[in-house]
Amino acid sequence: MQIGRFPYGCDASVRDLADVMTRAGIPVETTDCIKGKLWSKNLINCSLNPLSAITGVTYGRLREPGSWQIIEHLVQEIYAVVQADGIRLQWPDPDTFLGYLHGAMIPVMASHTSSMLQDILHGHPTEIDYLNGAVVTLGRQLGIATPCNALISDLIRFQESIAAGTSAGPSH
């Protein structure tokens, strides 16, 4: 677990909380860039979860060329948005992240499906508005086009509406 003062910073009270949690058996690190850490986690989730939910496949299948090309587009848009907002991610550029995702992250989770797919299958709302939808919203505020993230968000909302028996409107 990592904690810090949002959006940036770390002070004595954050370090004290980390010490208390660590002594209680919960390993905690402090960071002065918690916003970047949150967006780094969001990047992973945006890249994998909705595509797994839309296709119904495991994460391992997402390394196949057709889906990998979609992931590349999603990641390029996300990097354009977060870099324009001055957010520092854990990986310096899209290619470094994609290499990590393809070579390290997906192999560990290859047989898993996304929780977003489980939400849709059970008729529960997903977190799409906090993932790819947040990219679209921030992109719109910064004047950066995010058509791939918008399409993925709309497709998930459509699946949610089918599961719920309602009609979903577009995100834009």
Short mmCIF file of C-alpha atoms in Angstrom, two decimals:
data_model
loop_
_atom_site.label_atom_id
_atom_site.label_comp_id
_atom_site.label_asym_id
_atom_site.label_seq_id
_atom_site.Cartn_x
_atom_site.Cartn_y
_atom_site.Cartn_z
CA MET A 1 0.00 0.00 0.00
CA GLN A 2 1.17 3.52 -0.72
CA ILE A 3 -0.14 6.67 0.92
CA GLY A 4 0.54 10.35 0.48
CA ARG A 5 -1.04 13.78 0.62
CA PHE A 6 -3.28 14.30 -2.44
CA PRO A 7 -2.44 15.46 -5.04
CA TYR A 8 1.24 15.82 -4.11
CA GLY A 9 3.27 15.80 -0.96
CA CYS A 10 4.08 13.84 2.14
CA ASP A 11 4.31 15.23 5.66
CA ALA A 12 4.81 14.06 9.23
CA SER A 13 1.17 13.03 9.69
CA VAL A 14 1.30 10.83 6.57
CA ARG A 15 4.54 9.23 7.76
CA ASP A 16 3.05 8.71 11.25
CA LEU A 17 0.01 6.98 9.75
CA ALA A 18 2.30 4.77 7.66
CA ASP A 19 4.27 3.83 10.79
CA VAL A 20 1.10 2.92 12.69
CA MET A 21 -0.16 0.77 9.82
CA THR A 22 3.21 -0.93 9.37
CA ARG A 23 3.38 -1.75 13.09
CA ALA A 24 -0.12 -3.24 12.76
CA GLY A 25 1.19 -5.60 10.09
CA ILE A 26 0.08 -3.69 7.00
CA PRO A 27 3.12 -2.83 4.88
CA VAL A 28 2.87 0.80 3.80
CA GLU A 29 5.13 3.09 1.81
CA THR A 30 4.81 6.86 1.68
CA THR A 31 5.02 8.80 -1.55
CA ASP A 32 5.09 12.47 -2.43
CA CYS A 33 3.36 11.72 -5.74
CA ILE A 34 0.16 9.88 -4.80
CA LYS A 35 -1.73 11.34 -7.77
CA GLY A 36 0.79 9.76 -10.14
CA LYS A 37 0.55 6.45 -8.26
CA LEU A 38 -3.26 6.49 -8.55
CA TRP A 39 -3.10 7.24 -12.26
CA SER A 40 -0.49 4.48 -12.72
CA LYS A 41 -2.95 2.00 -11.20
CA ASN A 42 -5.74 3.50 -13.30
CA LEU A 43 -3.60 3.01 -16.41
CA ILE A 44 -3.40 -0.73 -15.78
CA ASN A 45 -7.13 -0.99 -15.13
CA CYS A 46 -8.06 1.14 -18.16
CA SER A 47 -5.88 -1.00 -20.40
CA LEU A 48 -7.26 -4.39 -19.41
CA ASN A 49 -10.57 -4.36 -17.55
CA PRO A 50 -13.02 -2.95 -20.10
CA LEU A 51 -11.60 -4.92 -23.01
CA SER A 52 -11.82 -8.14 -20.99
CA ALA A 53 -15.40 -7.21 -20.06
CA ILE A 54 -16.44 -6.41 -23.62
CA THR A 55 -14.91 -9.53 -25.13
CA GLY A 56 -15.47 -11.91 -22.21
CA VAL A 57 -11.91 -13.22 -22.43
CA THR A 58 -9.15 -13.68 -19.88
CA TYR A 59 -6.35 -11.16 -19.58
CA GLY A 60 -3.97 -13.58 -21.31
CA ARG A 61 -6.01 -13.43 -24.52
CA LEU A 62 -5.61 -9.64 -24.58
CA ARG A 63 -2.01 -10.05 -25.76
CA GLU A 64 -3.31 -11.27 -29.13
CA PRO A 65 -2.71 -8.79 -32.00
CA GLY A 66 -6.29 -7.59 -32.51
CA SER A 67 -6.88 -6.70 -28.89
CA TRP A 68 -3.31 -5.55 -28.29
CA GLN A 69 -3.72 -2.87 -30.96
CA ILE A 70 -6.75 -1.52 -29.07
CA ILE A 71 -4.76 -1.50 -25.83
CA GLU A 72 -1.99 0.46 -27.56
CA HIS A 73 -4.50 3.12 -28.65
CA LEU A 74 -6.01 3.35 -25.17
CA VAL A 75 -2.58 3.74 -23.59
CA GLN A 76 -1.43 6.38 -26.10
CA GLU A 77 -4.51 8.48 -25.32
CA ILE A 78 -4.08 8.07 -21.57
CA TYR A 79 -0.45 9.16 -21.72
CA ALA A 80 -1.37 12.21 -23.83
CA VAL A 81 -3.95 13.25 -21.23
CA VAL A 82 -1.95 12.66 -18.06
CA GLN A 83 1.21 14.21 -19.47
CA ALA A 84 -0.76 17.30 -20.51
CA ASP A 85 -2.04 17.50 -16.94
CA GLY A 86 1.50 17.24 -15.54
CA ILE A 87 0.95 13.84 -13.92
CA ARG A 88 4.04 11.65 -13.59
CA LEU A 89 3.34 7.97 -14.08
CA GLN A 90 5.40 5.06 -12.85
CA TRP A 91 6.51 4.34 -16.44
CA PRO A 92 8.11 7.21 -18.37
CA ASP A 93 6.40 6.56 -21.70
CA PRO A 94 3.75 4.40 -23.35
CA ASP A 95 6.23 1.91 -24.83
CA THR A 96 7.82 1.23 -21.44
CA PHE A 97 4.39 0.67 -19.90
CA LEU A 98 3.23 -1.55 -22.76
CA GLY A 99 6.37 -3.66 -22.41
CA TYR A 100 5.69 -4.07 -18.69
CA LEU A 101 2.02 -4.88 -19.30
CA HIS A 102 2.75 -7.44 -22.03
CA GLY A 103 5.82 -9.04 -20.50
CA ALA A 104 5.25 -8.90 -16.74
CA MET A 105 1.71 -7.98 -15.72
CA ILE A 106 -0.49 -9.98 -18.08
CA PRO A 107 1.45 -13.25 -17.72
CA VAL A 108 0.85 -13.20 -13.96
CA MET A 109 -2.91 -12.65 -14.46
CA ALA A 110 -3.29 -14.57 -17.74
CA SER A 111 -6.11 -16.84 -16.55
CA HIS A 112 -8.12 -14.08 -14.82
CA THR A 113 -11.07 -12.13 -16.15
CA SER A 114 -11.85 -8.61 -15.07
CA SER A 115 -14.04 -7.67 -12.14
CA MET A 116 -15.78 -5.40 -14.64
CA LEU A 117 -16.95 -8.47 -16.56
CA GLN A 118 -18.21 -9.99 -13.32
CA ASP A 119 -20.10 -6.76 -12.57
CA ILE A 120 -21.78 -6.82 -15.98
CA LEU A 121 -22.65 -10.51 -15.72
CA HIS A 122 -24.27 -9.87 -12.32
CA GLY A 123 -26.10 -6.71 -13.44
CA HIS A 124 -24.01 -4.43 -11.21
CA PRO A 125 -22.75 -1.02 -12.27
CA THR A 126 -19.09 -0.95 -13.27
CA GLU A 127 -16.34 1.52 -12.42
CA ILE A 128 -15.98 2.64 -16.08
CA ASP A 129 -16.67 6.30 -15.22
CA TYR A 130 -13.70 6.26 -12.84
CA LEU A 131 -11.42 4.52 -15.31
CA ASN A 132 -11.66 5.21 -19.04
CA GLY A 133 -14.50 7.66 -18.42
CA ALA A 134 -12.16 9.73 -16.22
CA VAL A 135 -9.65 9.80 -19.08
CA VAL A 136 -12.35 11.08 -21.42
CA THR A 137 -13.48 13.73 -18.92
CA LEU A 138 -9.94 14.99 -18.23
CA GLY A 139 -9.12 14.86 -21.93
CA ARG A 140 -12.15 17.00 -22.70
CA GLN A 141 -11.08 19.54 -20.04
CA LEU A 142 -7.58 19.68 -21.55
CA GLY A 143 -8.73 19.74 -25.19
CA ILE A 144 -7.26 16.31 -25.98
CA ALA A 145 -9.24 13.85 -28.08
CA THR A 146 -9.75 10.42 -26.52
CA PRO A 147 -11.91 8.57 -29.07
CA CYS A 148 -10.74 5.07 -28.16
CA ASN A 149 -11.35 5.59 -24.42
CA ALA A 150 -14.72 7.19 -25.22
CA LEU A 151 -15.74 4.23 -27.40
CA ILE A 152 -14.68 1.70 -24.76
CA SER A 153 -16.61 3.66 -22.10
CA ASP A 154 -19.73 3.79 -24.27
CA LEU A 155 -19.52 0.06 -25.01
CA ILE A 156 -19.31 -0.75 -21.30
CA ARG A 157 -22.24 1.56 -20.54
CA PHE A 158 -24.18 -0.18 -23.31
CA GLN A 159 -23.45 -3.57 -21.76
CA GLU A 160 -24.49 -2.22 -18.35
CA SER A 161 -27.78 -1.00 -19.83
CA ILE A 162 -28.47 -4.37 -21.47
CA ALA A 163 -27.82 -6.17 -18.19
CA ALA A 164 -30.03 -3.70 -16.33
CA GLY A 165 -32.74 -3.62 -19.00
CA THR A 166 -32.38 0.14 -19.50
CA SER A 167 -31.02 2.49 -22.16
CA ALA A 168 -27.61 4.20 -21.84
CA GLY A 169 -26.81 7.52 -23.43
CA PRO A 170 -23.46 8.48 -24.96
CA SER A 171 -20.67 9.96 -22.84
CA HIS A 172 -20.13 12.93 -25.12
#
